[in-house]
PDB file of C-alpha atoms and ligand atoms in Angstrom:
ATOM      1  CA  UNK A   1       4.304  -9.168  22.588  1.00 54.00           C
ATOM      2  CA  UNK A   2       5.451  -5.838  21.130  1.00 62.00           C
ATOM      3  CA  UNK A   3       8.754  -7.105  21.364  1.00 85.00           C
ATOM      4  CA  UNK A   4       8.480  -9.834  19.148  1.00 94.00           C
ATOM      5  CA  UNK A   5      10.481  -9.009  15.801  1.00 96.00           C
ATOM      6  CA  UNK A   6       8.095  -9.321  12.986  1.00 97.00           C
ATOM      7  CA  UNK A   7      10.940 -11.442  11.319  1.00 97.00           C
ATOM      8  CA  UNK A   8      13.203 -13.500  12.769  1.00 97.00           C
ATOM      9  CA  UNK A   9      15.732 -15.997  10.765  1.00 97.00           C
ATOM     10  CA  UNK A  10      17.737 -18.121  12.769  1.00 97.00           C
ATOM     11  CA  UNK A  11      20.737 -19.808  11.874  1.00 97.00           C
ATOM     12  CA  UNK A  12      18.938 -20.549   8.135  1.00 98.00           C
ATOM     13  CA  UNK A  13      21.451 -22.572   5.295  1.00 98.00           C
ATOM     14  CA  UNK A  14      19.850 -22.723   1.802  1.00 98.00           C
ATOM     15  CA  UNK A  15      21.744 -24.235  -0.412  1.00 98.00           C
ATOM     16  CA  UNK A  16      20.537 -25.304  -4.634  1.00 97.00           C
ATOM     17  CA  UNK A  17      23.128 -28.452  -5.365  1.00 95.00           C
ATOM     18  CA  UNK A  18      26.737 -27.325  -4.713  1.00 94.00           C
ATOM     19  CA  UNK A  19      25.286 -24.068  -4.752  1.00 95.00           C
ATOM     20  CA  UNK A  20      25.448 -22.704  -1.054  1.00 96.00           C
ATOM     21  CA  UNK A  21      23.529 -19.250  -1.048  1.00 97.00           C
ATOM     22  CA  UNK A  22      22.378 -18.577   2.250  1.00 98.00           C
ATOM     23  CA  UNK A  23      25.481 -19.859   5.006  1.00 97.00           C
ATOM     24  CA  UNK A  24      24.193 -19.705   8.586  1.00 97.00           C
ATOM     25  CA  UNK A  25      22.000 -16.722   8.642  1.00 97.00           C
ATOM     26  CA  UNK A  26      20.714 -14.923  11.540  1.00 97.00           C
ATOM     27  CA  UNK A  27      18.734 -11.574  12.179  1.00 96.00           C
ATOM     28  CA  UNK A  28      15.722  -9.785  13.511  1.00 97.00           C
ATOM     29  CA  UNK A  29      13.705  -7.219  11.682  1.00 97.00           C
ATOM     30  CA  UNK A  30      11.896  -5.068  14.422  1.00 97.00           C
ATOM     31  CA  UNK A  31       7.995  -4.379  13.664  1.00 96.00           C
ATOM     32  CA  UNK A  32       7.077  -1.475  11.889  1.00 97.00           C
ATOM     33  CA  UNK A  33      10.124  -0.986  10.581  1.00 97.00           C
ATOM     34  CA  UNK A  34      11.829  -0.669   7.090  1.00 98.00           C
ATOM     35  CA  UNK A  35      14.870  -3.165   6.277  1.00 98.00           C
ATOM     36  CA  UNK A  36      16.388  -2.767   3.130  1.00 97.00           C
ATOM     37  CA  UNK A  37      18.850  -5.749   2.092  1.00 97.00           C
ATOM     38  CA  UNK A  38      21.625  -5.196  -0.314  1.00 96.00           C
ATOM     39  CA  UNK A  39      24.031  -7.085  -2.477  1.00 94.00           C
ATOM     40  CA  UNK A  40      24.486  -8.241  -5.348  1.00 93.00           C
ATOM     41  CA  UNK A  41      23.407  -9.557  -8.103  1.00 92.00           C
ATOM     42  CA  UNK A  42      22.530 -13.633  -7.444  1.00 94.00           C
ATOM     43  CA  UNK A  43      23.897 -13.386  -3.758  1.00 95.00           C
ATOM     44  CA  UNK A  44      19.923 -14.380  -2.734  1.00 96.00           C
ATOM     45  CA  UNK A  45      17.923 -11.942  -1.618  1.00 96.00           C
ATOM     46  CA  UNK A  46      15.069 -13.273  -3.578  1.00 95.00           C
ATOM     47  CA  UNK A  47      15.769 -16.648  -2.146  1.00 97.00           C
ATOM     48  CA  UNK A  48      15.626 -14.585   1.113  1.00 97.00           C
ATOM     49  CA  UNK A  49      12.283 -13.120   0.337  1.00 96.00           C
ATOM     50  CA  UNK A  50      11.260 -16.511  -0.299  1.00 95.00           C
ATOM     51  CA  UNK A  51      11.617 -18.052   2.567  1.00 96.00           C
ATOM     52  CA  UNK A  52       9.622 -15.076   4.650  1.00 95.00           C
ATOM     53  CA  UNK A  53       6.502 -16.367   2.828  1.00 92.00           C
ATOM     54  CA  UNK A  54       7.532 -20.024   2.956  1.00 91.00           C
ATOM     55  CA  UNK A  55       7.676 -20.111  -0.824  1.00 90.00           C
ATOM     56  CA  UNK A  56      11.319 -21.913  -0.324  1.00 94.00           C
ATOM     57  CA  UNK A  57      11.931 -23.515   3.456  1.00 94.00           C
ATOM     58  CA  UNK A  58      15.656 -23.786   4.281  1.00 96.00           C
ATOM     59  CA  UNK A  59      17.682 -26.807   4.886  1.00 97.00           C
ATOM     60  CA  UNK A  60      19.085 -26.067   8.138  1.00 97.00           C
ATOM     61  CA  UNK A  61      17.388 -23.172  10.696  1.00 97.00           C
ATOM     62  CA  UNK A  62      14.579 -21.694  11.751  1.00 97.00           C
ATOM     63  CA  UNK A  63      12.701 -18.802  10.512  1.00 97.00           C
ATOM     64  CA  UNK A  64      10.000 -17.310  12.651  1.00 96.00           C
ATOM     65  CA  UNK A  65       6.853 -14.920  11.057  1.00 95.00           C
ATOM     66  CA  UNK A  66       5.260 -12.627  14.530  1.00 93.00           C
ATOM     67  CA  UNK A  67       6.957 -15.405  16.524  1.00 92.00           C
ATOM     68  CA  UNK A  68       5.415 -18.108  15.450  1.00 92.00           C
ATOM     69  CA  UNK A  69       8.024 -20.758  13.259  1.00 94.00           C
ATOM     70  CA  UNK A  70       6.660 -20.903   9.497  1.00 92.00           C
ATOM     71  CA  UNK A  71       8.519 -24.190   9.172  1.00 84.00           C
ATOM     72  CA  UNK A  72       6.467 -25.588  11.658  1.00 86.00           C
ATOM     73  CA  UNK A  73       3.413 -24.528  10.122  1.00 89.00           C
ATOM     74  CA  UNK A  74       0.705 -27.127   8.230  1.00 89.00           C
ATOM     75  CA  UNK A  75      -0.487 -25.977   4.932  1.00 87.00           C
ATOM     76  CA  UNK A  76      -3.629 -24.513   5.874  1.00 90.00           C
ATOM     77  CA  UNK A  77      -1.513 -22.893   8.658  1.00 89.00           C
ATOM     78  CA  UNK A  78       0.891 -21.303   6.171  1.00 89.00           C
ATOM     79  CA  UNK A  79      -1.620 -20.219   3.667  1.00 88.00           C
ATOM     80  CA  UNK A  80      -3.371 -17.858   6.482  1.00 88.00           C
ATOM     81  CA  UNK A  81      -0.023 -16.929   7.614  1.00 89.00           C
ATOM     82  CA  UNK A  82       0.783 -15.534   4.019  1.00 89.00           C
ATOM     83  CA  UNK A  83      -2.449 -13.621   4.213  1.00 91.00           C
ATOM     84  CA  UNK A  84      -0.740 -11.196   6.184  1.00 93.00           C
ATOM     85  CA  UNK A  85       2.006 -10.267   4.071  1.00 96.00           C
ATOM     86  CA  UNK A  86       2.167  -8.832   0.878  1.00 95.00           C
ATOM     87  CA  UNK A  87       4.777  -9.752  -1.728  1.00 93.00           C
ATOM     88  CA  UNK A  88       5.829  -7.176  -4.318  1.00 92.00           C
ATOM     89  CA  UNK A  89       7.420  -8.594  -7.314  1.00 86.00           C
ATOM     90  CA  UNK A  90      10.272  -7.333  -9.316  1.00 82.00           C
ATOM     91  CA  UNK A  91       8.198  -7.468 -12.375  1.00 76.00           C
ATOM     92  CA  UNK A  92       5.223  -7.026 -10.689  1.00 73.00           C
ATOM     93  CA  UNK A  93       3.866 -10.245 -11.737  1.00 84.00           C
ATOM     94  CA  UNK A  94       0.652  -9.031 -12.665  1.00 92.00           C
ATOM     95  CA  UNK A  95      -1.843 -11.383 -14.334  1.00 93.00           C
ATOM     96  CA  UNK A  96      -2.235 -10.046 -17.871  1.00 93.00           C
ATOM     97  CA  UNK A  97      -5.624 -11.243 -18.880  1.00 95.00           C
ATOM     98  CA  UNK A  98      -7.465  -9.762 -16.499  1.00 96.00           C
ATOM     99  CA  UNK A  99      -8.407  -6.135 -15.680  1.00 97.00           C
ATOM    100  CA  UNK A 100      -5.870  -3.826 -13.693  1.00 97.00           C
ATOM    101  CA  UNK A 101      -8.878  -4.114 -10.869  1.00 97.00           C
ATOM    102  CA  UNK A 102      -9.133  -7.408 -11.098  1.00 97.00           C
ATOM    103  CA  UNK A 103      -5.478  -8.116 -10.461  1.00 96.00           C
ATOM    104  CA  UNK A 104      -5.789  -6.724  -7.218  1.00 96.00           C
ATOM    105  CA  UNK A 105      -9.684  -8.000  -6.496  1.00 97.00           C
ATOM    106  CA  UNK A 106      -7.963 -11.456  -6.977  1.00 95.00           C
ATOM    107  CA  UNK A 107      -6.748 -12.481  -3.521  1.00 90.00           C
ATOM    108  CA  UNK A 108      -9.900 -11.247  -2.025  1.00 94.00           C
ATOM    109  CA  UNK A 109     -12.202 -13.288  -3.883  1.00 95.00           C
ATOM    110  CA  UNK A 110     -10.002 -16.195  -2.835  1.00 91.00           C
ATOM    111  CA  UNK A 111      -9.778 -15.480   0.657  1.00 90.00           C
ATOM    112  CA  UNK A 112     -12.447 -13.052   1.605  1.00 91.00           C
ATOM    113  CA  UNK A 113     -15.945 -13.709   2.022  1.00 93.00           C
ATOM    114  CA  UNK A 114     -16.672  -9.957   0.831  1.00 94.00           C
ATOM    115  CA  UNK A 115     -19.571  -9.817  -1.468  1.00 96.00           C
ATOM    116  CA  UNK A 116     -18.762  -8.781  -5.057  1.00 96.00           C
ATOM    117  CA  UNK A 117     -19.690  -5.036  -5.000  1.00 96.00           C
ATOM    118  CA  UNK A 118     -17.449  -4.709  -1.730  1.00 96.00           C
ATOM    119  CA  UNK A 119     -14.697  -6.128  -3.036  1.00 97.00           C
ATOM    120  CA  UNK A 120     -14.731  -3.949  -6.351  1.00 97.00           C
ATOM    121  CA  UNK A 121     -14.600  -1.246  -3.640  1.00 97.00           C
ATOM    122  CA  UNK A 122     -11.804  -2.222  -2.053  1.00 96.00           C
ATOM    123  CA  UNK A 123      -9.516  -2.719  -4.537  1.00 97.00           C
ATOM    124  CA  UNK A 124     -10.784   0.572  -6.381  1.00 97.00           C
ATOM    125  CA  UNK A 125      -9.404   2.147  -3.042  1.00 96.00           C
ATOM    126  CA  UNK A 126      -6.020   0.429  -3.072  1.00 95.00           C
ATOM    127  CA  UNK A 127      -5.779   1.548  -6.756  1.00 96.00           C
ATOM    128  CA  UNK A 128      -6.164   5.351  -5.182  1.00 94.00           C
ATOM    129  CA  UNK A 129      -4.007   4.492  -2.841  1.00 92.00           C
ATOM    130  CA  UNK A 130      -1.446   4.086  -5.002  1.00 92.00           C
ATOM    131  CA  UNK A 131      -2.162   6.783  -7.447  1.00 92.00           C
ATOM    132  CA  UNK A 132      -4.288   4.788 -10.111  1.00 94.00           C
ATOM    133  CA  UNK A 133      -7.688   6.093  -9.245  1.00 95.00           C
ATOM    134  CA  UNK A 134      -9.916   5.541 -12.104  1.00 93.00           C
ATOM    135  CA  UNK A 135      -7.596   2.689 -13.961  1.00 96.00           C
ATOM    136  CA  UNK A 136      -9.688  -0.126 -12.334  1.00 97.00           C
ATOM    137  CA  UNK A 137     -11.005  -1.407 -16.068  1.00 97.00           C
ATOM    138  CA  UNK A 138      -7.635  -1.030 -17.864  1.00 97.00           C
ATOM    139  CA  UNK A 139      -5.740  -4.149 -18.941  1.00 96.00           C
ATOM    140  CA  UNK A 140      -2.571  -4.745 -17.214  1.00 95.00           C
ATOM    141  CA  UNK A 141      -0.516  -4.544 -20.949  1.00 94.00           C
ATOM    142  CA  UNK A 142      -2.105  -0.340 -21.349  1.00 94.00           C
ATOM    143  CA  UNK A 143       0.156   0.348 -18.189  1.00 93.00           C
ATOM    144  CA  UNK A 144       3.475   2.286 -18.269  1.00 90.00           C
ATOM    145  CA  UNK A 145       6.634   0.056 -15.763  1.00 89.00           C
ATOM    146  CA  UNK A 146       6.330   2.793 -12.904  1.00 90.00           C
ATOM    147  CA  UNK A 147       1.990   2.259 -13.592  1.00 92.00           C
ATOM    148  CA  UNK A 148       2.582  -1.923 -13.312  1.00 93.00           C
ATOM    149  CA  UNK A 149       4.872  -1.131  -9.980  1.00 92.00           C
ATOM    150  CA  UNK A 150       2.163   0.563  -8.484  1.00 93.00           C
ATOM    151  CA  UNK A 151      -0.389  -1.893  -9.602  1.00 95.00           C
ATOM    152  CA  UNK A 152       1.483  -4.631  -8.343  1.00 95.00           C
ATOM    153  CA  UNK A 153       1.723  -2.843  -5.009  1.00 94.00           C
ATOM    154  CA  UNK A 154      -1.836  -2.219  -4.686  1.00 95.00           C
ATOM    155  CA  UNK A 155      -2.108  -5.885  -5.337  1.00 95.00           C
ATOM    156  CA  UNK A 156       0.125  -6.735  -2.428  1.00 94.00           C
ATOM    157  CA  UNK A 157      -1.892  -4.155  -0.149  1.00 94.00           C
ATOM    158  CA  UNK A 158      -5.177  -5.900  -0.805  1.00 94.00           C
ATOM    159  CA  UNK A 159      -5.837  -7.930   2.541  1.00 94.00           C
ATOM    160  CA  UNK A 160      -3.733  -4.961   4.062  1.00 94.00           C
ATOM    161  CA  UNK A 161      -0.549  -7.129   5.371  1.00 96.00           C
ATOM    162  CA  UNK A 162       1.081  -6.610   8.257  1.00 96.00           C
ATOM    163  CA  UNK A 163       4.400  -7.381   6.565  1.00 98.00           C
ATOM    164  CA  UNK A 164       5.589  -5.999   2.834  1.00 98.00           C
ATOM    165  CA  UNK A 165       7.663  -7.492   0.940  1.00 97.00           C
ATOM    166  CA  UNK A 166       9.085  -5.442  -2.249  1.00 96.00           C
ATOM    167  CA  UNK A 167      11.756  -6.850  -4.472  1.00 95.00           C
ATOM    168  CA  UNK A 168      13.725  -4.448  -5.953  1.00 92.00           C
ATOM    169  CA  UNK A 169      11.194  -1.296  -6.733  1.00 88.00           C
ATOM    170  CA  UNK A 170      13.465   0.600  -8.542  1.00 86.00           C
ATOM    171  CA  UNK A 171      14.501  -1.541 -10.906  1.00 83.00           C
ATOM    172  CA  UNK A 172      13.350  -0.482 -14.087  1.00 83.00           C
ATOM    173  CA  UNK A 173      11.658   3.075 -12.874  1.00 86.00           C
ATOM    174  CA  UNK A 174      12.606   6.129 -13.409  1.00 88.00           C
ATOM    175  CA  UNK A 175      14.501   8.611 -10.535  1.00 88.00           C
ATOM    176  CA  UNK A 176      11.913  10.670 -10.231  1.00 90.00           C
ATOM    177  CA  UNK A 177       8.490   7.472 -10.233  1.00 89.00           C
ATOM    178  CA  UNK A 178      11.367   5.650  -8.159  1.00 90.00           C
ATOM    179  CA  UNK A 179      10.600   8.569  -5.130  1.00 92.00           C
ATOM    180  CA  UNK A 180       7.043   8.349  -5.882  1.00 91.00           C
ATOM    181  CA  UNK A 181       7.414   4.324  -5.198  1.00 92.00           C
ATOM    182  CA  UNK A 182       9.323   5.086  -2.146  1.00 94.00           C
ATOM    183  CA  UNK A 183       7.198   7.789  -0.839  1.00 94.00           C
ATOM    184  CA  UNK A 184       4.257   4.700  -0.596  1.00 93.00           C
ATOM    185  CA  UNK A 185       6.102   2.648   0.858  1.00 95.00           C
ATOM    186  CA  UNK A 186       7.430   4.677   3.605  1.00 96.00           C
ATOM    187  CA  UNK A 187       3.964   5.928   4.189  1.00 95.00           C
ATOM    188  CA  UNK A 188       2.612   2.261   4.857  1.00 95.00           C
ATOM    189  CA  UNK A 189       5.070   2.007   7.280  1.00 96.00           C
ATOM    190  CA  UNK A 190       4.507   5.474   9.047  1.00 96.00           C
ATOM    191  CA  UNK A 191       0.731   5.658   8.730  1.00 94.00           C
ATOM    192  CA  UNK A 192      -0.506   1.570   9.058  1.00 94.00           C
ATOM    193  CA  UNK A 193       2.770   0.529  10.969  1.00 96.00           C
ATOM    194  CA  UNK A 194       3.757  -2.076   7.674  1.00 97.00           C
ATOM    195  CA  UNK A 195       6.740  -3.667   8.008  1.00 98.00           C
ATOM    196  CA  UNK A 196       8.725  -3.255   4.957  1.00 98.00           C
ATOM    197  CA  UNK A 197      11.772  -5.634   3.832  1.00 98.00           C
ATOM    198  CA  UNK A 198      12.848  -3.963   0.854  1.00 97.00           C
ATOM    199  CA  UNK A 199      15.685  -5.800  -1.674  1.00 96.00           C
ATOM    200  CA  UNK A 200      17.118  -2.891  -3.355  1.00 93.00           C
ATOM    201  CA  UNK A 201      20.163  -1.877  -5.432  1.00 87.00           C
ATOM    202  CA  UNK A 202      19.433   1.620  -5.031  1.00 89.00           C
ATOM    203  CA  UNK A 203      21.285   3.557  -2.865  1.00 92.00           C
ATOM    204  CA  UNK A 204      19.339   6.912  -2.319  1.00 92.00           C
ATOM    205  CA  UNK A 205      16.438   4.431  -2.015  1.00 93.00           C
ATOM    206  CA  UNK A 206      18.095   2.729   0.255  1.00 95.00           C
ATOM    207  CA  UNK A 207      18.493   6.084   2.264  1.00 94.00           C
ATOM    208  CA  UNK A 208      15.009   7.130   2.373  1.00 94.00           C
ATOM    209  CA  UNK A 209      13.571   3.869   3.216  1.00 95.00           C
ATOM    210  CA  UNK A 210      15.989   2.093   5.496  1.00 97.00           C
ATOM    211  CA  UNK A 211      15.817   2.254   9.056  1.00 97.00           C
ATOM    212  CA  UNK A 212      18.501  -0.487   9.245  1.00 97.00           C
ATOM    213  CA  UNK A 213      20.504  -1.947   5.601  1.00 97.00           C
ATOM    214  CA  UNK A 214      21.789  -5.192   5.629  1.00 97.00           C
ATOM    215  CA  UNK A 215      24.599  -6.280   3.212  1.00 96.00           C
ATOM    216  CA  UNK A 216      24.360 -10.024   2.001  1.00 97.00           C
ATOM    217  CA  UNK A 217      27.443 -11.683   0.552  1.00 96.00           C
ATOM    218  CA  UNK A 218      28.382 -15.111  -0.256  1.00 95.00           C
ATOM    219  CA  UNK A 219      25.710 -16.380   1.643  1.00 96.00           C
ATOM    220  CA  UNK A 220      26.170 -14.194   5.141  1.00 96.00           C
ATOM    221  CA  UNK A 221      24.946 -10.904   6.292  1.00 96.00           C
ATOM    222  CA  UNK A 222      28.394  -9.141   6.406  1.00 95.00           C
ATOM    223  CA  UNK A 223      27.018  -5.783   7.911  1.00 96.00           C
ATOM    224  CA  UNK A 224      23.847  -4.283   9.073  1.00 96.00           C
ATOM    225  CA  UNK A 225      22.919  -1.368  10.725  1.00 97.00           C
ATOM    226  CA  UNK A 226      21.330   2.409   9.839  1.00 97.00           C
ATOM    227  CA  UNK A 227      22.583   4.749   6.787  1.00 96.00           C
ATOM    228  CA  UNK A 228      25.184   6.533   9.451  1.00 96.00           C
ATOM    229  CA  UNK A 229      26.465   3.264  10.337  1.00 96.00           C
ATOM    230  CA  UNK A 230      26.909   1.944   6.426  1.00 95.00           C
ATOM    231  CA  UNK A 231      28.465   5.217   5.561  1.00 95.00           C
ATOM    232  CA  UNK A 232      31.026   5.043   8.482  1.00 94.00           C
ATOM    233  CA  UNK A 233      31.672   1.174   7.603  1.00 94.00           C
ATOM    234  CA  UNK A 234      34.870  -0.077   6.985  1.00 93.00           C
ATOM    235  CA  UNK A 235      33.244  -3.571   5.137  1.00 93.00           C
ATOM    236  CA  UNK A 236      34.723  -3.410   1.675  1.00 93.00           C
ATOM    237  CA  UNK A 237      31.253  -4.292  -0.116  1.00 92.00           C
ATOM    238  CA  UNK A 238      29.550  -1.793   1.928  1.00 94.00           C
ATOM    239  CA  UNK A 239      31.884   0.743   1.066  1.00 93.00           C
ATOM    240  CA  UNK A 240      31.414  -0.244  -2.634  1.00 91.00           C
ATOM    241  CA  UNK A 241      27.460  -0.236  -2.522  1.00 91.00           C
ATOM    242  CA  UNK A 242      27.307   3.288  -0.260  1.00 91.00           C
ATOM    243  CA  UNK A 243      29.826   5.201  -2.727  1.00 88.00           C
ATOM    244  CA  UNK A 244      27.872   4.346  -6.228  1.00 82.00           C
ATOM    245  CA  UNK A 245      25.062   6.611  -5.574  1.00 71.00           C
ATOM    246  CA  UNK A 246      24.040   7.030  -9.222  1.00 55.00           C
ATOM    247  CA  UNK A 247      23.574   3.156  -9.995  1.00 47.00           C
ATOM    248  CA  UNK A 248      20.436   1.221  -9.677  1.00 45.00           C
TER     249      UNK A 248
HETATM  250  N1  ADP B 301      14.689 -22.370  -7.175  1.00 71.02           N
HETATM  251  C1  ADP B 301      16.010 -22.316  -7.423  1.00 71.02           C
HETATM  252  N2  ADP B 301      16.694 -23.397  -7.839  1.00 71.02           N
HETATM  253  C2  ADP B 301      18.021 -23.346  -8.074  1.00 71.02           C
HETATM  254  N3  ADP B 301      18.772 -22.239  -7.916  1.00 71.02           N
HETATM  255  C3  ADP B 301      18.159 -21.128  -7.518  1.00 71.02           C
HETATM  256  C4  ADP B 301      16.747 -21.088  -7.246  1.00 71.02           C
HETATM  257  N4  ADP B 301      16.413 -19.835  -6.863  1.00 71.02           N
HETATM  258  C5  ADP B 301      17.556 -19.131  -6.884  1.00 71.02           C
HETATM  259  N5  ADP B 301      18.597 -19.891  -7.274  1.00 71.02           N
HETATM  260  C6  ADP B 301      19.992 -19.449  -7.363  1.00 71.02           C
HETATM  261  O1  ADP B 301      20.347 -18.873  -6.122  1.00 71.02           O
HETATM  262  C7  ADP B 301      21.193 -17.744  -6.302  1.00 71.02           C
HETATM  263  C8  ADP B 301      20.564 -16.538  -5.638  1.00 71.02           C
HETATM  264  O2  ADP B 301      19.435 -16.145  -6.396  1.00 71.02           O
HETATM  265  P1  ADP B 301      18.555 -14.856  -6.062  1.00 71.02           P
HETATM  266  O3  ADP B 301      18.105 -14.917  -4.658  1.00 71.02           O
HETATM  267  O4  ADP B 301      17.522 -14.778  -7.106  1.00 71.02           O
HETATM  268  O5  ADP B 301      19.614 -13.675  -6.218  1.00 71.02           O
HETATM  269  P2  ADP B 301      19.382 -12.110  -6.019  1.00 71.02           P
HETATM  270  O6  ADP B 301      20.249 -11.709  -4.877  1.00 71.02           O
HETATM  271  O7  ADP B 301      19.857 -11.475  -7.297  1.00 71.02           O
HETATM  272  O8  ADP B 301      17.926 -11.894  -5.791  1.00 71.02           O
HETATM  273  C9  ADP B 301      21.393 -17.597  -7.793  1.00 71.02           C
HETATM  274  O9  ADP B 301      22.602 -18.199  -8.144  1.00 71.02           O
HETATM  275  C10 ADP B 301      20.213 -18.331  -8.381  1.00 71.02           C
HETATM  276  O10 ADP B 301      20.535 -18.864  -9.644  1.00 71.02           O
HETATM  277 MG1   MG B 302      16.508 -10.966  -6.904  1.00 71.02          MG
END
């Protein structure tokens, strides 16, 4: 079974009205490792994320989560199956009237049977985790972008997922919290085995993380491989990604 990609999307269409934004799409993301998928702006890599957690289902195509097909799935079926990965948002998307703590207490309490005291624990040790020991009581509003980021990851870690997904971590952060970001991330993967798919604009990100990048354009994966192989492309939108180091 340790052969089975973690993430498999088979021949998936998505299209909003005229509006075709994923055209025939097929790849495997091997377990434990880090995909990062590039492109740009509105190509759907969000929609992508999306459909790894079943949030959108595709019109044509099959998309399969540890080998089993999410499509396929019932609700109750689905809503265990999205127990096991975590979603970071681009803004975080933390719940702002309640507690830092609380944000990431919250799927617990829904889905654990962990008495209260035990769950306060927890989530006080993702907090450390992610370098907000101590913030458990703060409000979600008190928190610096790179602080929410972390929060929101924390969040995501709660019922430690087998599968992370992260939309766009940079975005927003500065260089230097960006690494810091980063640095998590790649240690979930090299110390719990996580599977990351991270959407990312940023390049040297992009670097660190990736053990295979993935280029999305109008609506196709048009390359894919590691950093070597995207730096010794010949794709024209690789080549324009790969040589603007300093954006993102
Ligand atoms: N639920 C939706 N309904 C209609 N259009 C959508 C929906 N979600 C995304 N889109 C459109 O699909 C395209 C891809 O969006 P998105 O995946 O968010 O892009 P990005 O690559 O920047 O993450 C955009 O044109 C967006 O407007
Ligand atoms: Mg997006």
């Amino acid at each position: 079974m340790t052969d089975t990609p973690a993430i498999r999307f088979e021949r998936v269409s998505k299209a909003f009205g005229a509006l075709k934004v994923l055209d025939d799409v097929s790849f495997d993301i091997t377990r434990g490792t880090a995909f990062c998928l590039l492109g740009r702006s509105g190509t759907g890599k969000s929609v992508m994320l999306k459909h790894i957690i079943g949030l959108l289902k595709p019109d044509h195509g099959r998309i399969f989560i540890d080998g089993a097909e999410i499509t396929e799935l019932d609700s109750h079926e689905l809503t265990r199956l999205r127990l096991r990965i975590g979603f970071l948002f681009q803004n975080a998307a933390l719940f702002d009237s309640i507690s830092v703590g609380e944000n990431v207490a919250f799927t617990m309490r829904r889905n654990t049977k962990h008495s209260d005291s035990m769950i306060r624990e927890i989530a006080a040790q993702k907090l450390a985790a992610v370098g907000l020991d101590g913030q458990y009581d703060k409000m979600p509003s008190a928190l610096s972008g790179g602080m929410r980021k972390r929060a929101g990851l924390a969040r995501a870690l709660a019922l430690d997922p087998s599968i992370l997904l992260v939309d766009e971590p940079s975005a927003g952060l500065d260089p230097i919290t960006s690494r810091e970001i980063d640095s998590l991330l790649m240690g979930l993967k090299s110390n719990q085995g996580v599977t990351l798919v991270v959407v990312t604009h940023n390049i040297p990100s992009a670097r660190r993380i990736g053990d295979e990048l993935a280029m999305l354009h109008e609506g196709k994966i048009v390359a894919r491989g590691s950093v070597d192989e995207f730096d010794r492309s010949d794709d024209k939108m690789v080549k324009l990604f790969m040589q603007s180091e300093g954006s993102g």
